[in-house]
Short mmCIF file of C-alpha atoms in Angstrom, two decimals:
data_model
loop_
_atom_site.label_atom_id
_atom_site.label_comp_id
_atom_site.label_asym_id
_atom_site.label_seq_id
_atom_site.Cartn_x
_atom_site.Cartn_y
_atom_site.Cartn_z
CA UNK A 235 19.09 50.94 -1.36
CA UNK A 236 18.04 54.67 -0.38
CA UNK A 237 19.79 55.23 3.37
CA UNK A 238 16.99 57.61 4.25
CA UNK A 239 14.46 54.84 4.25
CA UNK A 240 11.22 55.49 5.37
CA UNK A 241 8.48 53.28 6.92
CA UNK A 242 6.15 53.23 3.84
CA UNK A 243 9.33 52.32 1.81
CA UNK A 244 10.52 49.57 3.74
CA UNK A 245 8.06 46.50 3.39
CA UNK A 246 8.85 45.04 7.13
CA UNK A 247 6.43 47.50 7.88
CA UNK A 248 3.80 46.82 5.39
CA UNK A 249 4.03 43.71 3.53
CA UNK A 250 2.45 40.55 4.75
CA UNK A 251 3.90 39.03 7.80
CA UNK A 252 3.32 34.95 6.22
CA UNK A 253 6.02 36.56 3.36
CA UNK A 254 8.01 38.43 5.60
CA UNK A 255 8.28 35.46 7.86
CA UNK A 256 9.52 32.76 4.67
CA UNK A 257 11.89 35.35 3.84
CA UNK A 258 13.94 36.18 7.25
CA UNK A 259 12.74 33.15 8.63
CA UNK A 260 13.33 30.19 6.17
CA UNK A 261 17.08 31.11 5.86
CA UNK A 262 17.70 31.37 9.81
CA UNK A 263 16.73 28.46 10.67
CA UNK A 264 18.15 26.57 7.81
CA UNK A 265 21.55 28.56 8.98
CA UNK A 266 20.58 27.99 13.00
CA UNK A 267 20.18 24.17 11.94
CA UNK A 268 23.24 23.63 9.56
CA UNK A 269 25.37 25.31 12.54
CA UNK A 270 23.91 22.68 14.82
CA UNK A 271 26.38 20.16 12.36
CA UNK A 272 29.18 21.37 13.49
CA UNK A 273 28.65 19.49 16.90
CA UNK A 274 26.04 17.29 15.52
CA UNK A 275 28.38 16.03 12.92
CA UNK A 276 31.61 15.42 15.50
CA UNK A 277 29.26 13.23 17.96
CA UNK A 278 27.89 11.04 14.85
CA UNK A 279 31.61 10.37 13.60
CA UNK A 280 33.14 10.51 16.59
CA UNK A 281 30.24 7.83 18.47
CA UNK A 282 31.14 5.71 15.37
CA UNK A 283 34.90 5.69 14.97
CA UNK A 284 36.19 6.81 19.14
CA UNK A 285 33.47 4.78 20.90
CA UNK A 286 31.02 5.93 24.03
CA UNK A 287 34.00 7.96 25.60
CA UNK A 288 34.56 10.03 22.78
CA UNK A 289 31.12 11.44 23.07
CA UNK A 290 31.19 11.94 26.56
CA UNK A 291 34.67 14.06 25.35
CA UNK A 292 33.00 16.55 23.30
CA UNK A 293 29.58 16.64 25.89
CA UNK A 294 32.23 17.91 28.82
CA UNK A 295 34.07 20.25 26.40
CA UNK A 296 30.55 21.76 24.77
CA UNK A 297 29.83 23.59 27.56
CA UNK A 298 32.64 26.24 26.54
CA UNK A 299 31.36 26.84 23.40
CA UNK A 300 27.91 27.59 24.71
CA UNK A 301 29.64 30.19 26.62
CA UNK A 302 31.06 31.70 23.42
CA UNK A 303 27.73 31.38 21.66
CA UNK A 304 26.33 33.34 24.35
CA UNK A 305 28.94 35.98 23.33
CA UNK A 306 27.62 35.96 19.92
CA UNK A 307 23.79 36.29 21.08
CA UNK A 308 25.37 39.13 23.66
CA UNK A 309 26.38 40.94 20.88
CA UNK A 310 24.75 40.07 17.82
CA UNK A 311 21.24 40.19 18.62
CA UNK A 312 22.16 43.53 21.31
CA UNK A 313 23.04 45.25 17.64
CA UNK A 314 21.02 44.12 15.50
CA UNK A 315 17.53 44.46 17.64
CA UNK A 316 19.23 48.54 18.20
CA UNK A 317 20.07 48.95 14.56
CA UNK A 318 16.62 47.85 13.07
CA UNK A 319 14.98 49.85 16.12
CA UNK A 320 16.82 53.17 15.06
CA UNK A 321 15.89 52.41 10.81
CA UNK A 322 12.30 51.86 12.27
CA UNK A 323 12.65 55.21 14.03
CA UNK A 324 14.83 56.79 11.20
CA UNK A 325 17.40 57.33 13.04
CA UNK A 326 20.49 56.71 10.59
CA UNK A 327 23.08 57.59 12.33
CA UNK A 328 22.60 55.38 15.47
CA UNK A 329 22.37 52.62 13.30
CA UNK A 330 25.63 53.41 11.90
CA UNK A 331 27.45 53.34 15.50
CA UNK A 332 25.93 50.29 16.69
CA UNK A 333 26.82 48.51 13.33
CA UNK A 334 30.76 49.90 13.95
CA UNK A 335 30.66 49.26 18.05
CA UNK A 336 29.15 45.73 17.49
CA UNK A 337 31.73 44.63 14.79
CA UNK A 338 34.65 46.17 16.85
CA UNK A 339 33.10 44.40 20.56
CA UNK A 340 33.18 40.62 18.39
CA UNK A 341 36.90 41.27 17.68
CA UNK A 342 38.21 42.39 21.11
CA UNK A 343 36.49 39.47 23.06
CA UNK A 344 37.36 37.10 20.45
CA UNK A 345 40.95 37.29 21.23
CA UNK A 346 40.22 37.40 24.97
CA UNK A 347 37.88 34.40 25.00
CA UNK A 348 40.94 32.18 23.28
CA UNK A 349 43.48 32.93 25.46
CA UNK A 350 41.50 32.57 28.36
CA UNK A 351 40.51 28.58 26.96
CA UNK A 352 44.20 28.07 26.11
CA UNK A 353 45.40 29.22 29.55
CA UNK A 354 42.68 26.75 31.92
CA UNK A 355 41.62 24.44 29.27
CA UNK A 356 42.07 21.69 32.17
CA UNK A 357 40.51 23.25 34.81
CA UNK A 358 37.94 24.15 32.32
CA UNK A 359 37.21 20.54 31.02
CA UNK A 360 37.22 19.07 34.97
CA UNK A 361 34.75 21.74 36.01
CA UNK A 362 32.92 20.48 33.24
CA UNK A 363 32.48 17.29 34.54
CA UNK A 364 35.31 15.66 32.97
CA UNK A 365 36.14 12.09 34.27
CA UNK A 366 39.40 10.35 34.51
CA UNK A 367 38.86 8.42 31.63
CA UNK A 368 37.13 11.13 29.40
CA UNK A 369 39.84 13.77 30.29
CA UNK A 370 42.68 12.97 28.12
CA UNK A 371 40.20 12.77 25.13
CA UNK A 372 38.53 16.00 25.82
CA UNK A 373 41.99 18.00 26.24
CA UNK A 374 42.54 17.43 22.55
CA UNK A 375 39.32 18.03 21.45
CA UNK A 376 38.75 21.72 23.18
CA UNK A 377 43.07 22.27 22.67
CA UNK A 378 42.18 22.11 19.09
CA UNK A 379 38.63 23.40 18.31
CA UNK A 380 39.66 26.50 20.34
CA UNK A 381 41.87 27.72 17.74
CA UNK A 382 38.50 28.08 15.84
CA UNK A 383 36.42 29.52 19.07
CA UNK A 384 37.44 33.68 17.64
CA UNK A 385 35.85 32.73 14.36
CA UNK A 386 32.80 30.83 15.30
CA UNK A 387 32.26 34.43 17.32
CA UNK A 388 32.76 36.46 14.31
CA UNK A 389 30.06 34.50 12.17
CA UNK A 390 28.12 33.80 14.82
CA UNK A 391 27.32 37.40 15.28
CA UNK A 392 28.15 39.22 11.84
CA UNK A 393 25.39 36.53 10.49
CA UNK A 394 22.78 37.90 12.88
CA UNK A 395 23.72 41.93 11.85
CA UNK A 396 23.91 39.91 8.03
CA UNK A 397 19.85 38.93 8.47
CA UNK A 398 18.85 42.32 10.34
CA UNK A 399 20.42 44.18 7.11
CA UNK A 400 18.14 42.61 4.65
CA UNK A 401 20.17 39.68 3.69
CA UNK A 402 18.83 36.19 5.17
CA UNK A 403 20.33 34.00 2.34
CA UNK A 404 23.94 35.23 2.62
CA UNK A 405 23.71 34.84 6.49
CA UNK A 406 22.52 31.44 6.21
CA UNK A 407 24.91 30.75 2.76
CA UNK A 408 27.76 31.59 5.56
CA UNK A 409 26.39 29.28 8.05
CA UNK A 410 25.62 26.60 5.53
CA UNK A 411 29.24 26.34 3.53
CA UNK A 412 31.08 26.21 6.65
CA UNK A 413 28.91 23.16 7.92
CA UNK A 414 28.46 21.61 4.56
CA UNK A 415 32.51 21.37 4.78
CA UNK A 416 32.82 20.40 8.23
CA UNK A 417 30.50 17.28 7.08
CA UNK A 418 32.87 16.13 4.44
CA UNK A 419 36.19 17.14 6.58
CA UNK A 420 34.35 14.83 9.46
CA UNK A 421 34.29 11.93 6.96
CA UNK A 422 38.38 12.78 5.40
CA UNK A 423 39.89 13.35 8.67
CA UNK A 424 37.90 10.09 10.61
CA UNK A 425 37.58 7.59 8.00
CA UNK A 426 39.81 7.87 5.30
CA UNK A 427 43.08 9.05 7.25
CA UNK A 428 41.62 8.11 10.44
CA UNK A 429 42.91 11.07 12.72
CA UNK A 430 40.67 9.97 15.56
CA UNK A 431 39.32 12.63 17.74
CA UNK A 432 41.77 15.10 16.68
CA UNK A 433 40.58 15.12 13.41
CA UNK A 434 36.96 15.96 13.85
CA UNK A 435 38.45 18.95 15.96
CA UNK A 436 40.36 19.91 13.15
CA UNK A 437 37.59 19.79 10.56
CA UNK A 438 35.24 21.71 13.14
CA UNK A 439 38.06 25.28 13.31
CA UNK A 440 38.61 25.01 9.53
CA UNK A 441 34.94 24.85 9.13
CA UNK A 442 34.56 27.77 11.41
CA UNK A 443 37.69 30.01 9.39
CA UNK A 444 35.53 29.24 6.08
CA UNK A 445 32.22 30.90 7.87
CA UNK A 446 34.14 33.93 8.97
CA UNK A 447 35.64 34.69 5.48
CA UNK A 448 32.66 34.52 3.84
CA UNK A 449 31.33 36.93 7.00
CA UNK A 450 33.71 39.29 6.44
CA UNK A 451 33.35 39.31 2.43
CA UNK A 452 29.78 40.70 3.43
CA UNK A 453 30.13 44.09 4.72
CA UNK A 454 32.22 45.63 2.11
CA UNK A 455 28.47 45.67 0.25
CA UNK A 456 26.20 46.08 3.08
CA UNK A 457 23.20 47.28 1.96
CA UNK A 458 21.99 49.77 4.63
CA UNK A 459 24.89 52.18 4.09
CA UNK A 460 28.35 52.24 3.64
CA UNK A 461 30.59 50.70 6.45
CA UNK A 462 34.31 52.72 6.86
CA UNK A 463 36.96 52.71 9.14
CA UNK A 464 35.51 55.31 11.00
CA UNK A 465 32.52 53.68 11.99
CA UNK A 466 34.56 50.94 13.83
CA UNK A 467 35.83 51.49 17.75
CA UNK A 468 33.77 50.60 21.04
CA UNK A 469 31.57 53.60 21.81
CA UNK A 470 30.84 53.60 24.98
CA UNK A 471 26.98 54.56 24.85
CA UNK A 472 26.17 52.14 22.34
CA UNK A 473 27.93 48.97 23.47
CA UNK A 474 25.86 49.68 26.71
CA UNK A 475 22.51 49.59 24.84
CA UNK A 476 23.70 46.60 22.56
CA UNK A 477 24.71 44.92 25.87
CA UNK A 478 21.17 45.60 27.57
CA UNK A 479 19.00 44.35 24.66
CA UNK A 480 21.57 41.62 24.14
CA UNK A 481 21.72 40.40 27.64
CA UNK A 482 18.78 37.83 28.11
CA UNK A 483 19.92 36.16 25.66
CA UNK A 484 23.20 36.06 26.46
CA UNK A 485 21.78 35.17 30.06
CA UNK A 486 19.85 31.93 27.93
CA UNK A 487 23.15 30.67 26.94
CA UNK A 488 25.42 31.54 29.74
CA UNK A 489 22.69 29.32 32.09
CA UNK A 490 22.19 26.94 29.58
CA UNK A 491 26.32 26.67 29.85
CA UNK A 492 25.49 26.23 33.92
CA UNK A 493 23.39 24.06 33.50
CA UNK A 494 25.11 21.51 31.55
CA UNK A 495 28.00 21.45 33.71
CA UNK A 496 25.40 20.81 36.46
CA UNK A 497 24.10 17.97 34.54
CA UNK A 498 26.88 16.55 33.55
CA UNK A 499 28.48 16.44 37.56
CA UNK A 500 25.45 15.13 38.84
CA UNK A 501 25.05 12.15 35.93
CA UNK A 502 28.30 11.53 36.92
CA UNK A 503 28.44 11.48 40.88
CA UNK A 504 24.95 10.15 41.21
CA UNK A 505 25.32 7.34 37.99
CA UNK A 506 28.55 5.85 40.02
CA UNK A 507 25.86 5.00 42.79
CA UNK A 508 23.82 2.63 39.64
CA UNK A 509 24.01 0.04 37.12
CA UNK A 510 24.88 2.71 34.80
CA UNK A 511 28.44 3.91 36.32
CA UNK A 512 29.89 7.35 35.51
CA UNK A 513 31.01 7.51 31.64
CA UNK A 514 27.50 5.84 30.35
CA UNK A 515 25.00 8.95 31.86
CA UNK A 516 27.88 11.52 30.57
CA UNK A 517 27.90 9.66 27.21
CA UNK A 518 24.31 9.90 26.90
CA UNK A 519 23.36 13.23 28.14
CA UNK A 520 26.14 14.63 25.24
CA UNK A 521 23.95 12.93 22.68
CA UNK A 522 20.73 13.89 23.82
CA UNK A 523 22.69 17.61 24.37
CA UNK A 524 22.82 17.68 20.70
CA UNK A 525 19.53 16.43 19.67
CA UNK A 526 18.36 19.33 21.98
CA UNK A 527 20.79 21.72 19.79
CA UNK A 528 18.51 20.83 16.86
CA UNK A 529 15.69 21.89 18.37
CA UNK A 530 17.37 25.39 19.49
CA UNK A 531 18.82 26.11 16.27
CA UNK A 532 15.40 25.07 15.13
CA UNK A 533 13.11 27.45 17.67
CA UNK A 534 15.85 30.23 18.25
CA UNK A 535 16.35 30.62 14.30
CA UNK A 536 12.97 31.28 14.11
CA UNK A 537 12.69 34.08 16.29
CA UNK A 538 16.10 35.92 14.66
CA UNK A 539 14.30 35.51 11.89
CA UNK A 540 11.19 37.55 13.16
CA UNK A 541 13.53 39.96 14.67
CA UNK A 542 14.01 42.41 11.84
CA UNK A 543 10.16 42.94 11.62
CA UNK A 544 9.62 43.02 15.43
CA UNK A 545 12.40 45.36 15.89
CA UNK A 546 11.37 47.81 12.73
CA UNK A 547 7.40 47.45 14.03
CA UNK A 548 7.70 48.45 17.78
CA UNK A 549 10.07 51.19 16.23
CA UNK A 550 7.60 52.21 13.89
CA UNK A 551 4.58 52.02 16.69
CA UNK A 552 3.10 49.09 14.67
CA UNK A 553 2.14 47.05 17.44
CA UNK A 554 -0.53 45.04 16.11
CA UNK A 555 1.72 43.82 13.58
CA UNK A 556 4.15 43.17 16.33
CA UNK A 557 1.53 40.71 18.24
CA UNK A 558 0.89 38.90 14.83
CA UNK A 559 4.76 38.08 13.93
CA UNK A 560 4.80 36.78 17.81
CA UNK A 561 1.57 34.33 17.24
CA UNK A 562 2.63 32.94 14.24
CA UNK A 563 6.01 32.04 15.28
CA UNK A 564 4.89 30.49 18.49
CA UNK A 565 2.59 28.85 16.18
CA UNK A 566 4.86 27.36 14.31
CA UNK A 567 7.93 26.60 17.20
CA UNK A 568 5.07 24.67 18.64
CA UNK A 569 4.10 22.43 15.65
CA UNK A 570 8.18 21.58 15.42
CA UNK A 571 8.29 20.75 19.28
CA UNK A 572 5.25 18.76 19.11
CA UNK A 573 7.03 16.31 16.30
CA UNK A 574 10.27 16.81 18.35
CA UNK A 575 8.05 15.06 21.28
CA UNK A 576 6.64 12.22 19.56
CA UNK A 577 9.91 11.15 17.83
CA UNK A 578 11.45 10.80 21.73
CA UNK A 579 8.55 9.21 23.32
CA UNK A 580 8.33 6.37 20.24
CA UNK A 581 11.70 6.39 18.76
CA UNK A 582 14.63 6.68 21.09
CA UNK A 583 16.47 3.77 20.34
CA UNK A 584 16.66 4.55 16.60
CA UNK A 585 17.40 7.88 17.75
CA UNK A 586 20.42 7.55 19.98
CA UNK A 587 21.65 4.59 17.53
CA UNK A 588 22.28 7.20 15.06
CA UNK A 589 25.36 8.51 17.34
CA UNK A 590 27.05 5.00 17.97
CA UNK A 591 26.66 1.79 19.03
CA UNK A 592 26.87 0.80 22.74
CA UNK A 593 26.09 -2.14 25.71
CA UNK A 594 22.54 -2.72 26.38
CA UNK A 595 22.95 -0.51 29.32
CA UNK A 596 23.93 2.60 27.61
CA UNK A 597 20.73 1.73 25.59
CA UNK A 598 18.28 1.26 28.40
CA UNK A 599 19.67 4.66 30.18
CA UNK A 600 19.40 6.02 26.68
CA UNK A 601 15.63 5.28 25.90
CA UNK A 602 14.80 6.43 30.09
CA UNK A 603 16.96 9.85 29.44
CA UNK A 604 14.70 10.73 26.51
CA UNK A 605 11.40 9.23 27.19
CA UNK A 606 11.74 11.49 31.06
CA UNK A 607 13.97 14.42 30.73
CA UNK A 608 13.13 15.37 27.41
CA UNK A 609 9.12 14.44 28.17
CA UNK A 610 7.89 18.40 28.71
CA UNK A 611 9.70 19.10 24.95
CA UNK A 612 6.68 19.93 23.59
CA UNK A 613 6.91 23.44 25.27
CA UNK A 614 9.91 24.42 24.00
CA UNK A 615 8.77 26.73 21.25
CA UNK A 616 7.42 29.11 23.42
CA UNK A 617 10.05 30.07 25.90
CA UNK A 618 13.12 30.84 23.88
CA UNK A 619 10.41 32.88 21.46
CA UNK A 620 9.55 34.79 23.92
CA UNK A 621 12.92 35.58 25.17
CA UNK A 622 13.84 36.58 21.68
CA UNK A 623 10.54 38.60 21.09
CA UNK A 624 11.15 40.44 24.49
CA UNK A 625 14.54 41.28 23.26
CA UNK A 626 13.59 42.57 19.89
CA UNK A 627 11.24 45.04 21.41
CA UNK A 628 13.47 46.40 23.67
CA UNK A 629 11.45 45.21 26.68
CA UNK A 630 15.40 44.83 28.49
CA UNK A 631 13.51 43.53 31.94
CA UNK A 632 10.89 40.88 30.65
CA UNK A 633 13.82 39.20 28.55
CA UNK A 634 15.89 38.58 31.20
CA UNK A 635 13.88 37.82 34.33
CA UNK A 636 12.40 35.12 31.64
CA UNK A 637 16.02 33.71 30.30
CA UNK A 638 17.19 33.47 34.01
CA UNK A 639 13.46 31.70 34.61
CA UNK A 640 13.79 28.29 33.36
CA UNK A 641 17.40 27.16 33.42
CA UNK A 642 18.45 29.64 36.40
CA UNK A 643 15.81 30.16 38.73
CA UNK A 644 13.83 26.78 38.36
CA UNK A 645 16.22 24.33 36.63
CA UNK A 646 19.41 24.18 38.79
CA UNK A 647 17.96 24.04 42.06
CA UNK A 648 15.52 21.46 41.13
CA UNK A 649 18.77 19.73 39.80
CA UNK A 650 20.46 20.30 43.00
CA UNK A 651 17.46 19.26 45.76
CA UNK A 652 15.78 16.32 43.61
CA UNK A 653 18.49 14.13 43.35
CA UNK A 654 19.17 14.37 47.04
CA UNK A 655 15.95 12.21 47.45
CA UNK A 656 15.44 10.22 44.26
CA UNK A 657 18.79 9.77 43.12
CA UNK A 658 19.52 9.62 39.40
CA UNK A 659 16.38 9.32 38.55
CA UNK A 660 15.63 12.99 40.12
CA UNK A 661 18.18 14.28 37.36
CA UNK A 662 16.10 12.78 34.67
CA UNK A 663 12.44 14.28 36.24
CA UNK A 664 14.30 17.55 36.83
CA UNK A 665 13.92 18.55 32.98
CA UNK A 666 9.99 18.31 32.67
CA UNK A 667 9.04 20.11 35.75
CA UNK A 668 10.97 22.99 34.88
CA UNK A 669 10.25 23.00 31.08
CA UNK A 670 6.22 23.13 32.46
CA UNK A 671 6.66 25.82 34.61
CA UNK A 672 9.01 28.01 32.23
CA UNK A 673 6.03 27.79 29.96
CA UNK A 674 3.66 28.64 32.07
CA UNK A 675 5.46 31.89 33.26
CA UNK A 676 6.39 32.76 29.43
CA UNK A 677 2.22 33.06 28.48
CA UNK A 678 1.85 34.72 31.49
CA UNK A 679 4.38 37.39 30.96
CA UNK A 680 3.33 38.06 27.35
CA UNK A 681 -0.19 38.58 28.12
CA UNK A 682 0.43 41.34 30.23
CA UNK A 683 2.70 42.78 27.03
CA UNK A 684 0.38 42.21 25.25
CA UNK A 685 -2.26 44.46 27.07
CA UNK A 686 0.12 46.85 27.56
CA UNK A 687 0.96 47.01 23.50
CA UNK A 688 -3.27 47.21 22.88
CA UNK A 689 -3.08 50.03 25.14
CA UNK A 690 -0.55 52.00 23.47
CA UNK A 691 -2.06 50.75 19.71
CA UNK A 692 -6.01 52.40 21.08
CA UNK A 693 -3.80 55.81 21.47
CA UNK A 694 -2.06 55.98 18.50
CA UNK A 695 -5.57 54.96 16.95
CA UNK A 696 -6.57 58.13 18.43
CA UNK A 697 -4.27 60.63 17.49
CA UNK A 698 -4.66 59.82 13.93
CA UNK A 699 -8.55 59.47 13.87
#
């Protein structure tokens, strides 16, 4: 491809958005979903071969990868939103040095992150909401799968910069093999040489190693331009302004990381007071954790997938085109959450069977968990779309005042106050009031965007008349 693109020569800036959107779209969140398996995949074998407690082990130790996703969002969507905002503008040569910081950032705090888990894994895993009887499980799930935390960084954000250059299949091919494998190492290691839960750690890091390989195999042919040694290093500048545009979502995740380990202490101190005891609300709230990962690899790979032609458009003063990529995705996060809702509400049993059998009480808490924490989950495609869309526009502010919004600035307090009047059931209600009011501040906030974006469209209309 010709480095000195222009706007007329690249089609995110003139083809038809439905096409655009089945081409960046389709493979992100067929790679956001397939990632998903990684955890998805270790509950399922793990509920059916450990028992209840194993699941509560990998719920207390998820929280830590969540922070290291965050890392990858941080940096991976801070470079690629700059990087398709310079093409957009033509400016080459940026794009270059946030291409070389970004790459060079993922290795440095990949190293740091896993020494950091090695050194407090326990103090981690309690923090976490770790019980006495979940503990021992959970040390040799995280001691394990965070021998495969530096890798999961690497893909996680070299498949992002992968879909910004032009190249959604290989992204999601990278995301896809290493899941694909982790399926079949889940059955080896569980059933056939029955390795318990240190075996579904095991298949989860080797999983992860394959995804970076086949990451790193990439850039050697990277279509933009050519990627040398010289491009690499942290320049100071432009990890800055891949940090600002990265940070609301990195804020998402880093909350959503708070907010579990919230969860999981107050399941835990306020389900001793109940029926339902401490290791039953932990067991279930990991489960339902991962059926709510499907949904955000679902909703957050569609709006990396629109990120390529928001970011080119608002650098390329396209802004009408920019409002139509955002209604259509919403459009279509919302169909998926709608379904999402109606398979909770009608279908929880067969839902949380598919993790593992239990007592009838971890059913009945099962069935209430989903049927009233998960009841506003019909929202969800619009706040995490909106997060992203703020993001790929540059619009630093919006994005994180709105990522901070639901799980910061509503969710935790709620969390925190409810519960000291309604028990365990105010942990359950806390989830739909905030979900309701994080939607209701995400169409407000892109409304007045989106006044502000037919302003600036009427003078460009102007000049060129």
């Amino acid at each position: 491809m010709d480095e000195k693109r222009t706007m007329q020569e690249n089609p995110l800036g003139y083809a038809p958005l439905g096409g655009l959107m089945r081409k960046f779209a389709i493979p992100s969140i067929i790679s956001m979903l397939v990632n998903s398996l990684y955890n998805m995949t270790d509950q399922i074998f793990i509920g059916h071969q450990v028992g209840m407690l194993g699941n509560a082990a990998t719920n207390v130790a998820f929280p830590v990868t969540m922070l290291l996703i965050a890392f990858a969002q941080l940096i991976g969507v801070g470079t690629a939103a700059n990087f398709n905002i310079s093409l957009g503008a033509k400016r080459e040569e940026d794009a270059k040095k946030y291409i070389g910081t970004g790459l060079t950032m993922t290795g440095i705090i990949g190293v740091l992150f896993l020494v950091f888990v090695l050194l407090f894994k326990t103090p981690l895993l309690k923090v976490c909401g770790a019980t006495e009887n979940v503990l021992p499980l959970a040390q040799i799930y995280l001691g394990i799968t965070a021998i495969g935390l530096p890798f999961l960084l690497f893909s996680g954000t070299a498949s992002t910069i992968i879909r910004a250059d032009g190249s959604p299949s290989y992204s999601m091919t990278c995301t896809v093999s290493g899941a694909v494998l982790n399926v079949f190492l889940d059955w080896l290691f569980l059933f056939e040489f029955q390795w318990g839960i240190e075996g579904a750690a095991l298949a989860t890091a080797i999983s992860q190693f394959v995804s970076f390989v086949l990451c790193i195999c990439y850039f050697p042919k990277f279509k933009t331009f050519r990627i040398t040694r010289s491009m690499l290093g942290v320049k100071k500048e432009y990890a800055v302004k891949i940090t600002k545009l990265g940070t609301s979502n990195f804020l998402n995740h880093t909350i959503m990381m708070a907010v579990a380990i919230v969860l999981n202490n107050s399941l835990a101190y306020y389900g001793a007071m109940t029926i339902y005891g401490k290791d039953i609300p932990l067991a279930v709230s990991g489960v339902a954790t991962k059926l709510n990962s499907i949904m955000v690899a679902f909703v957050v790979g569609l709006a990396h997938g629109c990120q390529p032609i928001l970011g080119f458009n608002i650098g390329a003063k396209n802004y009408d085109r920019v409002k139509a990529t955002y209604k259509m995705a919403v459009k279509i996060g919302m169909c998926f959450s709608v379904a999402a809702f109606l398979l909770f509400q009608f279908f929880p049993r067969e839902v949380i069977s598919i993790f593992g059998a239990g007592d009838p009480l971890y059913f009945e808490f099962a069935e209430k968990y989903l049927r009233i924490y998960m009841f506003m989950v019909f929202t969800f495609g619009l706040q995490p779309i909106t997060v992203n869309y703020f993001t790929s526009i540059g619009a630093v502010k919006q994005g994180i005042v709105l990522s901070a919004s639901r799980q910061g600035f509503i969710l935790i307090p709620i969390l925190l106050i409810l519960p000291l009047q309604f028990g365990l059931n105010g942990v359950l209600f806390a989830g739909p009031i905030s979900d309701g009011l994080a939607a209701l501040l995400s169409i407000t906030m892109v409304m007045i965007n989106f006044r502000g974006l037919e302003k600036l469209q009427k003078e460009k209309n102007q000049k060129t008349a």
